[in-house]
XYZ file of C-alpha atoms in Angstrom:
271
model
C 10.249 48.836 47.246
C 8.446 48.555 43.360
C 6.734 45.531 44.931
C 4.918 47.348 48.246
C 4.212 50.830 46.078
C 2.691 48.949 43.332
C 0.119 46.803 46.082
C -0.448 50.228 47.934
C -1.601 51.676 44.614
C -3.274 48.761 43.738
C -5.178 48.637 46.407
C -6.035 52.050 46.776
C -7.649 52.279 43.588
C -9.568 48.603 44.115
C -11.020 50.825 46.627
C -11.354 54.108 46.092
C -14.169 52.660 41.751
C -15.988 50.259 43.880
C -16.450 48.439 47.146
C -16.941 44.955 45.052
C -13.485 43.006 44.327
C -12.636 43.131 40.656
C -11.748 38.753 39.879
C -8.756 38.013 38.485
C -9.132 37.205 34.131
C -8.431 33.816 32.814
C -5.280 33.187 31.608
C -5.652 32.978 27.768
C -3.810 30.088 26.379
C -1.411 30.847 23.620
C -2.819 28.906 20.735
C -2.092 26.469 19.149
C -0.119 25.761 16.185
C -3.089 23.266 13.764
C -2.542 20.098 12.822
C -0.520 19.281 9.835
C -2.538 16.794 7.153
C -0.343 14.282 5.595
C -0.486 14.205 1.867
C -1.179 10.541 0.772
C 1.973 10.528 -1.086
C 3.706 11.493 2.428
C 2.285 8.783 4.309
C 3.197 6.611 1.989
C 6.781 7.592 2.452
C 6.457 6.682 6.107
C 5.573 3.451 5.918
C 7.943 2.936 2.898
C 10.798 3.659 4.907
C 9.787 2.316 7.750
C 9.544 -0.943 6.298
C 13.257 -0.271 4.733
C 14.497 -0.625 8.314
C 14.015 -3.722 8.134
C 15.964 -4.540 5.406
C 20.156 -5.297 6.218
C 23.419 -5.491 4.191
C 24.238 -8.947 2.552
C 20.376 -9.650 1.640
C 17.999 -10.962 -1.550
C 15.624 -8.040 -2.032
C 11.814 -8.764 -3.593
C 11.747 -5.213 -4.725
C 7.994 -4.291 -6.057
C 6.379 -2.051 -8.395
C 3.955 0.205 -7.863
C 3.148 3.961 -6.118
C 3.931 2.923 -2.155
C 6.933 0.516 -3.221
C 8.601 3.451 -5.734
C 9.441 4.806 -2.074
C 10.631 1.626 -0.782
C 13.099 0.871 -3.873
C 14.141 4.822 -3.452
C 14.959 4.455 -0.445
C 17.299 1.342 -0.312
C 19.140 2.970 -3.401
C 19.410 6.231 -1.116
C 21.211 3.596 0.946
C 23.336 1.570 -0.809
C 24.553 5.533 -2.312
C 25.257 6.334 1.228
C 27.245 3.086 2.097
C 24.882 2.325 5.077
C 23.987 -0.880 3.455
C 26.623 -3.515 0.931
C 26.446 -6.481 -0.951
C 22.254 -6.159 -2.052
C 20.349 -7.980 -4.887
C 17.055 -6.745 -6.261
C 14.975 -8.535 -8.052
C 12.316 -5.965 -9.342
C 8.691 -7.285 -10.265
C 7.931 -4.956 -12.592
C 9.774 -3.617 -15.592
C 8.943 -0.391 -13.882
C 10.638 -1.333 -11.206
C 13.357 -3.159 -13.387
C 14.348 0.480 -14.583
C 14.543 2.924 -11.311
C 16.716 0.184 -9.305
C 18.632 0.415 -12.379
C 18.842 3.935 -12.741
C 19.532 3.867 -8.227
C 22.595 1.877 -8.731
C 20.953 -1.249 -7.105
C 22.585 -4.774 -8.895
C 19.356 -7.230 -10.339
C 19.099 -11.243 -10.456
C 15.764 -12.904 -11.140
C 13.837 -15.631 -9.432
C 16.064 -17.999 -12.749
C 19.040 -17.610 -10.142
C 18.384 -16.937 -6.555
C 16.088 -18.983 -6.055
C 14.830 -17.576 -2.071
C 14.951 -14.170 -1.394
C 15.519 -13.152 2.112
C 13.046 -10.380 2.201
C 9.962 -8.271 -0.147
C 8.797 -5.170 0.326
C 5.744 -3.954 -1.988
C 2.281 -1.945 -1.704
C -1.253 -3.401 -2.000
C -5.135 -1.671 -3.132
C -6.749 -3.335 0.195
C -6.006 -5.449 3.279
C -8.581 -6.876 4.898
C -8.224 -7.545 9.158
C -6.391 -11.303 8.431
C -3.098 -9.518 6.449
C -5.285 -10.856 3.826
C -4.196 -8.749 0.303
C -5.520 -6.644 -2.899
C -2.706 -6.370 -5.485
C -2.321 -5.833 -8.736
C -4.032 -2.870 -9.863
C -0.431 -1.883 -11.387
C -0.901 -4.743 -13.717
C 1.919 -6.649 -12.327
C -0.444 -9.246 -10.021
C 2.051 -12.366 -11.948
C 5.560 -11.645 -11.020
C 4.578 -9.212 -7.732
C 2.789 -12.996 -6.552
C 6.114 -15.519 -8.532
C 8.498 -13.143 -6.582
C 6.966 -12.818 -3.223
C 5.452 -16.406 -2.741
C 9.677 -16.776 -2.611
C 9.921 -14.672 0.177
C 11.044 -15.663 3.787
C 9.256 -12.677 5.158
C 7.000 -10.485 3.351
C 6.870 -6.819 4.059
C 3.478 -4.651 3.344
C 3.466 -0.988 3.277
C 0.010 0.463 2.679
C -1.304 4.374 3.738
C -4.648 4.073 6.146
C -7.353 4.119 3.276
C -6.647 1.050 2.162
C -7.787 -0.959 4.804
C -10.134 -2.886 4.036
C -13.071 -5.240 6.341
C -13.238 -8.394 3.631
C -11.596 -8.079 0.156
C -13.640 -6.243 -2.670
C -13.976 -3.977 0.584
C -13.316 -0.569 -1.430
C -15.799 -1.686 -4.072
C -12.323 -1.144 -6.502
C -11.147 -3.453 -8.821
C -10.081 -6.944 -7.856
C -7.160 -7.238 -11.215
C -6.853 -11.384 -12.979
C -4.739 -11.378 -15.017
C -6.111 -13.287 -17.916
C -4.597 -14.823 -21.671
C -5.518 -12.433 -24.627
C -7.012 -15.262 -26.491
C -10.960 -15.098 -26.965
C -10.864 -12.948 -23.713
C -14.746 -11.715 -23.931
C -15.089 -16.078 -23.480
C -12.670 -15.967 -20.235
C -14.688 -12.707 -19.051
C -18.649 -13.533 -19.270
C -17.061 -17.348 -16.985
C -15.477 -15.427 -14.263
C -18.552 -12.407 -14.412
C -20.909 -16.266 -13.870
C -18.838 -16.950 -11.522
C -19.370 -14.633 -9.190
C -23.244 -13.592 -9.770
C -24.073 -13.876 -6.295
C -21.899 -11.697 -5.295
C -23.056 -8.426 -7.649
C -19.938 -8.941 -9.448
C -19.347 -7.315 -13.107
C -15.955 -7.892 -15.055
C -14.662 -5.204 -17.973
C -11.322 -5.791 -19.740
C -8.165 -3.093 -18.504
C -7.329 -0.817 -21.358
C -5.223 2.083 -21.777
C -6.539 5.463 -20.752
C -9.102 6.471 -22.536
C -8.228 4.596 -25.653
C -10.600 1.253 -26.095
C -6.983 -0.346 -26.267
C -6.612 -3.273 -23.963
C -4.082 -2.994 -21.655
C -0.875 -5.477 -21.903
C 1.375 -6.607 -18.927
C 4.775 -7.231 -18.478
C 4.083 -10.620 -19.949
C 1.356 -10.025 -22.683
C -1.235 -10.624 -21.119
C -4.499 -8.481 -20.785
C -6.675 -7.858 -17.678
C -10.087 -8.603 -15.860
C -10.835 -6.462 -13.206
C -13.996 -7.355 -10.967
C -16.358 -5.460 -8.901
C -17.662 -7.355 -6.323
C -21.124 -5.592 -4.337
C -20.624 -8.043 -1.434
C -18.644 -10.487 0.177
C -17.392 -13.699 -2.094
C -17.693 -16.337 0.634
C -14.482 -18.206 1.613
C -11.065 -16.327 -0.591
C -9.619 -19.656 -0.661
C -12.206 -22.177 -1.954
C -12.741 -18.141 -4.273
C -8.805 -18.530 -5.433
C -9.427 -22.038 -6.165
C -12.446 -21.737 -9.555
C -10.685 -18.620 -10.706
C -7.649 -20.641 -11.718
C -9.779 -23.521 -12.260
C -10.807 -21.217 -15.127
C -9.063 -21.775 -18.385
C -7.665 -18.907 -19.746
C -7.219 -17.136 -16.852
C -3.150 -17.165 -15.645
C -2.934 -15.477 -12.265
C -6.004 -13.358 -9.581
C -5.068 -9.614 -7.426
C -6.074 -12.198 -3.922
C -2.946 -12.568 -2.261
C -4.161 -14.854 0.848
C -1.683 -15.798 3.716
C 1.420 -14.399 2.275
C 2.718 -11.052 3.919
C 4.203 -11.742 7.613
C 3.898 -7.916 8.224
C 1.930 -4.279 7.535
C 2.699 -1.452 7.835
C 0.274 0.934 7.624
C 0.407 4.833 7.983
C -1.709 6.725 9.134
C -2.699 10.391 10.540
C -1.518 8.878 14.320
C 1.417 7.355 13.366
C 2.150 4.130 11.864
C 0.228 0.571 12.924
C 3.017 -2.562 12.444
C 0.930 -5.196 12.252
C 2.081 -8.577 12.339
């Protein structure tokens, strides 16, 4: 009854006001919520938590160093405390990671006691399309390479800003660890080695001071910047390591088995 009356009244109003029909107004969609923009730390945490899903009870783990790896170490500690992981042994790649793992109650060992590692999780400063890496801008490249070179599986966790078309493509430093003795001599040799790539090599210092940054091993770090590609990476690696005074470099070639990339559109796993 009510519907029929309303319909009649509507018809009468339309007829009396105009002979032209009134068009239906389109429905206005409800506004969509604005997209949530994740911070770089949130992306790092997402990648780290995804990597820890590969960890199983009874594993020997390589514990990485840096702003991304710390989230993975933190998560492993949480799962141990909750009883969801058991009989885990960690091998840290730096003094800083050693301290973090100890504070979380993660049992620790070293390569002398456990020379084969089941799984290592660490971040990277650059990742190229072939999963080659630049690591060590935090100063822990030597221990990282020793530990991660001894593992059966090496998972790298990054946010999408670390993806580059070639190593050195971020135009940020590729670190090389050298002995302190005659460091200027070694730095100049490194720069000349890649002069065709526009290399500029600088000693890393502590903040705004001129004091050299000293690694956990008592060595110095030379930061190499390149204007263009350095060519064949294996040849470049061999050339650097042949320089007397060089301890190790930050190119991790053919070492990563999996790279987990967190971005605004989700998580991508590259094998």
